[in-house]
Amino acid sequence: MTMTFQAPSSDKAELEGDGAFTPRFDSDGLVTAVVTDIRGDQDAVWLKVSMSGHDAACHTGRRSCFYRAVKKSDGGAVLEIQDQQRHFDPEHVYSGHDETGKR
């Protein structure tokens, strides 16, 4: 498998064939893969990435979309937020305003 990170795309055929693998991200080039690991039977790929811009990958403004943990509570389970820090205001970013606040 050839590893390239020039364009943000990948699909099942590319992973199974001889095509070059590039990660699919909807991030306008703000994510750069820095380490790749492939599981022994080649059915899973782990990408470690470097963030630029707001240093956040989640649409909630957090660094990662994995910001909650499941904890036991009185015989049940609850979600506990692990990362309170927001790197950007999602309402502002997704409202159609630019950096100056103009539409």
N, C-alpha and C. Protein backbone atom coordinates (compact mmCIF):
# COMPACT_ATOMS: atom_id res chain seq x y z
N MET A 1 0.84 -1.17 0.00
CA MET A 1 0.00 0.00 0.00
C MET A 1 0.89 1.24 0.00
N THR A 2 0.61 2.16 -0.87
CA THR A 2 1.35 3.42 -0.92
C THR A 2 0.68 4.43 0.00
N MET A 3 1.45 5.10 0.82
CA MET A 3 0.88 6.07 1.74
C MET A 3 1.15 7.48 1.23
N THR A 4 0.09 8.21 0.94
CA THR A 4 0.23 9.61 0.55
C THR A 4 -0.81 10.42 1.30
N PHE A 5 -0.52 11.68 1.50
CA PHE A 5 -1.43 12.55 2.22
C PHE A 5 -1.59 13.86 1.47
N GLN A 6 -1.78 13.76 0.16
CA GLN A 6 -1.90 14.95 -0.67
C GLN A 6 -3.34 15.43 -0.80
N ALA A 7 -4.29 14.52 -0.84
CA ALA A 7 -5.69 14.91 -1.04
C ALA A 7 -6.56 14.21 0.00
N PRO A 8 -7.59 14.90 0.49
CA PRO A 8 -8.43 14.31 1.54
C PRO A 8 -9.47 13.35 0.98
N SER A 9 -9.07 12.11 0.69
CA SER A 9 -10.05 11.12 0.23
C SER A 9 -9.56 9.71 0.51
N SER A 10 -10.51 8.82 0.67
CA SER A 10 -10.20 7.39 0.78
C SER A 10 -11.50 6.64 0.60
N ASP A 11 -11.40 5.41 0.19
CA ASP A 11 -12.59 4.58 0.12
C ASP A 11 -12.17 3.12 0.30
N LYS A 12 -13.17 2.24 0.41
CA LYS A 12 -12.90 0.84 0.68
C LYS A 12 -12.03 0.21 -0.42
N ALA A 13 -12.32 0.52 -1.68
CA ALA A 13 -11.55 -0.05 -2.79
C ALA A 13 -10.09 0.39 -2.71
N GLU A 14 -9.86 1.64 -2.31
CA GLU A 14 -8.50 2.15 -2.21
C GLU A 14 -7.73 1.41 -1.11
N LEU A 15 -8.42 1.15 0.00
CA LEU A 15 -7.77 0.44 1.11
C LEU A 15 -7.47 -1.00 0.75
N GLU A 16 -8.37 -1.65 0.00
CA GLU A 16 -8.19 -3.06 -0.33
C GLU A 16 -7.28 -3.26 -1.54
N GLY A 17 -7.16 -2.26 -2.39
CA GLY A 17 -6.37 -2.40 -3.61
C GLY A 17 -4.98 -1.84 -3.44
N ASP A 18 -4.38 -1.54 -4.57
CA ASP A 18 -3.02 -1.01 -4.57
C ASP A 18 -2.98 0.52 -4.60
N GLY A 19 -4.15 1.15 -4.52
CA GLY A 19 -4.22 2.60 -4.62
C GLY A 19 -3.58 3.30 -3.43
N ALA A 20 -3.26 4.54 -3.62
CA ALA A 20 -2.69 5.34 -2.54
C ALA A 20 -3.78 5.65 -1.53
N PHE A 21 -3.44 5.62 -0.27
CA PHE A 21 -4.40 5.92 0.79
C PHE A 21 -4.22 7.35 1.26
N THR A 22 -5.31 8.08 1.29
CA THR A 22 -5.30 9.42 1.86
C THR A 22 -6.51 9.55 2.77
N PRO A 23 -6.35 10.13 3.95
CA PRO A 23 -7.47 10.21 4.89
C PRO A 23 -8.55 11.14 4.39
N ARG A 24 -9.80 10.81 4.68
CA ARG A 24 -10.93 11.65 4.30
C ARG A 24 -11.29 12.52 5.52
N PHE A 25 -11.08 13.80 5.39
CA PHE A 25 -11.42 14.74 6.45
C PHE A 25 -12.18 15.90 5.84
N ASP A 26 -13.17 16.38 6.54
CA ASP A 26 -13.89 17.58 6.11
C ASP A 26 -13.36 18.74 6.95
N SER A 27 -12.12 19.12 6.70
CA SER A 27 -11.47 20.09 7.58
C SER A 27 -10.71 21.17 6.83
N ASP A 28 -10.92 21.25 5.53
CA ASP A 28 -10.26 22.28 4.73
C ASP A 28 -8.76 22.31 4.92
N GLY A 29 -8.13 21.15 5.04
CA GLY A 29 -6.68 21.09 5.14
C GLY A 29 -6.12 21.41 6.51
N LEU A 30 -6.95 21.43 7.55
CA LEU A 30 -6.48 21.76 8.89
C LEU A 30 -5.93 20.56 9.64
N VAL A 31 -6.04 19.37 9.05
CA VAL A 31 -5.59 18.15 9.71
C VAL A 31 -4.49 17.52 8.86
N THR A 32 -3.36 17.22 9.47
CA THR A 32 -2.26 16.56 8.78
C THR A 32 -1.95 15.26 9.50
N ALA A 33 -1.98 14.15 8.77
CA ALA A 33 -1.63 12.87 9.38
C ALA A 33 -0.13 12.83 9.61
N VAL A 34 0.28 12.49 10.83
CA VAL A 34 1.71 12.44 11.14
C VAL A 34 2.20 11.03 11.42
N VAL A 35 1.31 10.12 11.82
CA VAL A 35 1.68 8.74 12.08
C VAL A 35 0.53 7.86 11.61
N THR A 36 0.86 6.77 10.94
CA THR A 36 -0.17 5.80 10.57
C THR A 36 0.25 4.44 11.07
N ASP A 37 -0.70 3.72 11.60
CA ASP A 37 -0.48 2.34 12.02
C ASP A 37 -1.56 1.49 11.37
N ILE A 38 -1.19 0.32 10.88
CA ILE A 38 -2.15 -0.58 10.27
C ILE A 38 -2.13 -1.88 11.05
N ARG A 39 -3.32 -2.32 11.46
CA ARG A 39 -3.45 -3.55 12.23
C ARG A 39 -2.94 -4.74 11.42
N GLY A 40 -2.49 -5.79 12.10
CA GLY A 40 -1.87 -6.95 11.47
C GLY A 40 -2.65 -7.55 10.33
N ASP A 41 -3.97 -7.70 10.48
CA ASP A 41 -4.75 -8.28 9.39
C ASP A 41 -5.27 -7.21 8.42
N GLN A 42 -4.79 -6.00 8.58
CA GLN A 42 -5.03 -4.87 7.68
C GLN A 42 -6.51 -4.50 7.55
N ASP A 43 -7.30 -4.71 8.62
CA ASP A 43 -8.70 -4.30 8.55
C ASP A 43 -8.98 -3.02 9.34
N ALA A 44 -7.93 -2.42 9.89
CA ALA A 44 -8.09 -1.16 10.62
C ALA A 44 -6.86 -0.29 10.43
N VAL A 45 -7.10 1.01 10.31
CA VAL A 45 -6.02 1.99 10.17
C VAL A 45 -6.16 3.00 11.29
N TRP A 46 -5.08 3.31 11.96
CA TRP A 46 -5.05 4.29 13.03
C TRP A 46 -4.23 5.47 12.54
N LEU A 47 -4.83 6.65 12.52
CA LEU A 47 -4.13 7.86 12.12
C LEU A 47 -3.97 8.76 13.33
N LYS A 48 -2.76 9.19 13.58
CA LYS A 48 -2.51 10.22 14.58
C LYS A 48 -2.29 11.49 13.79
N VAL A 49 -2.95 12.57 14.20
CA VAL A 49 -2.93 13.78 13.38
C VAL A 49 -2.42 14.98 14.15
N SER A 50 -2.02 15.97 13.40
CA SER A 50 -1.63 17.27 13.93
C SER A 50 -2.68 18.27 13.48
N MET A 51 -3.22 19.04 14.42
CA MET A 51 -4.27 20.01 14.11
C MET A 51 -3.68 21.40 13.91
N SER A 52 -4.25 22.15 13.00
CA SER A 52 -3.89 23.56 12.86
C SER A 52 -5.18 24.37 12.96
N GLY A 53 -5.09 25.65 12.83
CA GLY A 53 -6.29 26.48 12.95
C GLY A 53 -6.69 26.63 14.40
N HIS A 54 -7.93 26.25 14.72
CA HIS A 54 -8.46 26.40 16.08
C HIS A 54 -7.99 25.29 17.02
N ASP A 55 -7.22 24.32 16.54
CA ASP A 55 -6.78 23.18 17.33
C ASP A 55 -7.97 22.35 17.82
N ALA A 56 -9.02 22.28 17.01
CA ALA A 56 -10.20 21.51 17.37
C ALA A 56 -10.68 20.71 16.17
N ALA A 57 -11.07 19.46 16.42
CA ALA A 57 -11.56 18.60 15.35
C ALA A 57 -13.06 18.36 15.45
N CYS A 58 -13.66 18.69 16.57
CA CYS A 58 -15.07 18.41 16.80
C CYS A 58 -15.93 19.62 16.47
N HIS A 59 -17.11 19.37 15.91
CA HIS A 59 -18.03 20.46 15.58
C HIS A 59 -18.53 21.19 16.83
N THR A 60 -18.29 20.62 18.01
CA THR A 60 -18.69 21.27 19.26
C THR A 60 -17.66 22.29 19.73
N GLY A 61 -16.52 22.37 19.02
CA GLY A 61 -15.45 23.29 19.39
C GLY A 61 -14.37 22.66 20.25
N ARG A 62 -14.56 21.38 20.61
CA ARG A 62 -13.57 20.68 21.42
C ARG A 62 -12.47 20.09 20.54
N ARG A 63 -11.36 19.75 21.17
CA ARG A 63 -10.22 19.19 20.45
C ARG A 63 -10.58 17.88 19.75
N SER A 64 -11.39 17.05 20.39
CA SER A 64 -11.76 15.75 19.84
C SER A 64 -13.26 15.54 20.01
N CYS A 65 -13.85 14.72 19.15
CA CYS A 65 -15.25 14.34 19.32
C CYS A 65 -15.42 13.32 20.44
N PHE A 66 -14.32 12.77 20.94
CA PHE A 66 -14.36 11.81 22.04
C PHE A 66 -14.12 12.54 23.35
N TYR A 67 -15.09 13.37 23.75
CA TYR A 67 -14.94 14.21 24.94
C TYR A 67 -15.80 13.73 26.10
N ARG A 68 -16.50 12.59 25.93
CA ARG A 68 -17.34 12.05 26.99
C ARG A 68 -16.90 10.63 27.34
N ALA A 69 -17.15 10.26 28.59
CA ALA A 69 -16.86 8.90 29.04
C ALA A 69 -18.12 8.33 29.68
N VAL A 70 -18.30 7.03 29.56
CA VAL A 70 -19.43 6.36 30.20
C VAL A 70 -18.97 5.91 31.57
N LYS A 71 -19.72 6.31 32.60
CA LYS A 71 -19.39 5.96 33.98
C LYS A 71 -20.56 5.23 34.61
N LYS A 72 -20.27 4.32 35.55
CA LYS A 72 -21.32 3.65 36.32
C LYS A 72 -21.91 4.62 37.32
N SER A 73 -23.23 4.53 37.50
CA SER A 73 -23.89 5.39 38.46
C SER A 73 -25.17 4.72 38.95
N ASP A 74 -25.18 4.33 40.22
CA ASP A 74 -26.37 3.71 40.84
C ASP A 74 -26.95 2.58 40.00
N GLY A 75 -26.10 1.67 39.56
CA GLY A 75 -26.55 0.53 38.79
C GLY A 75 -26.83 0.83 37.33
N GLY A 76 -26.62 2.06 36.92
CA GLY A 76 -26.84 2.44 35.52
C GLY A 76 -25.58 3.05 34.95
N ALA A 77 -25.76 3.81 33.91
CA ALA A 77 -24.63 4.46 33.26
C ALA A 77 -24.98 5.92 32.98
N VAL A 78 -23.99 6.78 33.10
CA VAL A 78 -24.16 8.20 32.77
C VAL A 78 -22.99 8.64 31.90
N LEU A 79 -23.23 9.66 31.10
CA LEU A 79 -22.15 10.26 30.31
C LEU A 79 -21.51 11.37 31.11
N GLU A 80 -20.20 11.34 31.20
CA GLU A 80 -19.45 12.37 31.92
C GLU A 80 -18.56 13.10 30.92
N ILE A 81 -18.69 14.43 30.87
CA ILE A 81 -17.88 15.23 29.96
C ILE A 81 -16.46 15.31 30.50
N GLN A 82 -15.48 14.92 29.68
CA GLN A 82 -14.08 14.90 30.07
C GLN A 82 -13.33 16.16 29.63
N ASP A 83 -13.82 16.82 28.59
CA ASP A 83 -13.13 17.98 28.03
C ASP A 83 -14.10 19.15 27.96
N GLN A 84 -13.97 20.10 28.88
CA GLN A 84 -14.86 21.26 28.93
C GLN A 84 -14.38 22.38 28.02
N GLN A 85 -13.10 22.36 27.64
CA GLN A 85 -12.51 23.49 26.91
C GLN A 85 -13.01 23.53 25.46
N ARG A 86 -13.51 24.70 25.07
CA ARG A 86 -13.92 24.93 23.68
C ARG A 86 -12.87 25.82 23.02
N HIS A 87 -12.38 25.39 21.87
CA HIS A 87 -11.37 26.14 21.14
C HIS A 87 -11.98 27.17 20.20
N PHE A 88 -13.27 27.02 19.93
CA PHE A 88 -14.01 28.01 19.16
C PHE A 88 -15.48 27.92 19.54
N ASP A 89 -16.24 28.97 19.20
CA ASP A 89 -17.67 29.02 19.48
C ASP A 89 -18.41 28.43 18.28
N PRO A 90 -19.00 27.23 18.41
CA PRO A 90 -19.64 26.59 17.28
C PRO A 90 -20.80 27.41 16.70
N GLU A 91 -21.54 28.11 17.55
CA GLU A 91 -22.66 28.92 17.05
C GLU A 91 -22.15 30.02 16.12
N HIS A 92 -21.02 30.61 16.46
CA HIS A 92 -20.45 31.65 15.61
C HIS A 92 -19.88 31.06 14.32
N VAL A 93 -19.14 29.97 14.44
CA VAL A 93 -18.49 29.36 13.28
C VAL A 93 -19.51 28.84 12.28
N TYR A 94 -20.58 28.21 12.76
CA TYR A 94 -21.54 27.59 11.85
C TYR A 94 -22.73 28.49 11.53
N SER A 95 -22.69 29.75 11.93
CA SER A 95 -23.82 30.65 11.67
C SER A 95 -23.69 31.38 10.34
N GLY A 96 -22.57 31.21 9.65
CA GLY A 96 -22.37 31.88 8.38
C GLY A 96 -21.65 33.21 8.51
N HIS A 97 -21.17 33.54 9.71
CA HIS A 97 -20.42 34.78 9.92
C HIS A 97 -18.94 34.54 9.64
N ASP A 98 -18.25 35.59 9.18
CA ASP A 98 -16.81 35.48 9.00
C ASP A 98 -16.10 35.87 10.30
N GLU A 99 -14.79 35.95 10.26
CA GLU A 99 -14.00 36.26 11.46
C GLU A 99 -14.35 37.61 12.08
N THR A 100 -14.86 38.55 11.28
CA THR A 100 -15.20 39.88 11.80
C THR A 100 -16.63 39.93 12.32
N GLY A 101 -17.39 38.85 12.14
CA GLY A 101 -18.77 38.82 12.59
C GLY A 101 -19.77 39.17 11.49
N LYS A 102 -19.26 39.45 10.28
CA LYS A 102 -20.15 39.79 9.16
C LYS A 102 -20.57 38.53 8.44
N ARG A 103 -21.75 38.57 7.85
CA ARG A 103 -22.24 37.44 7.04
C ARG A 103 -21.65 37.49 5.67
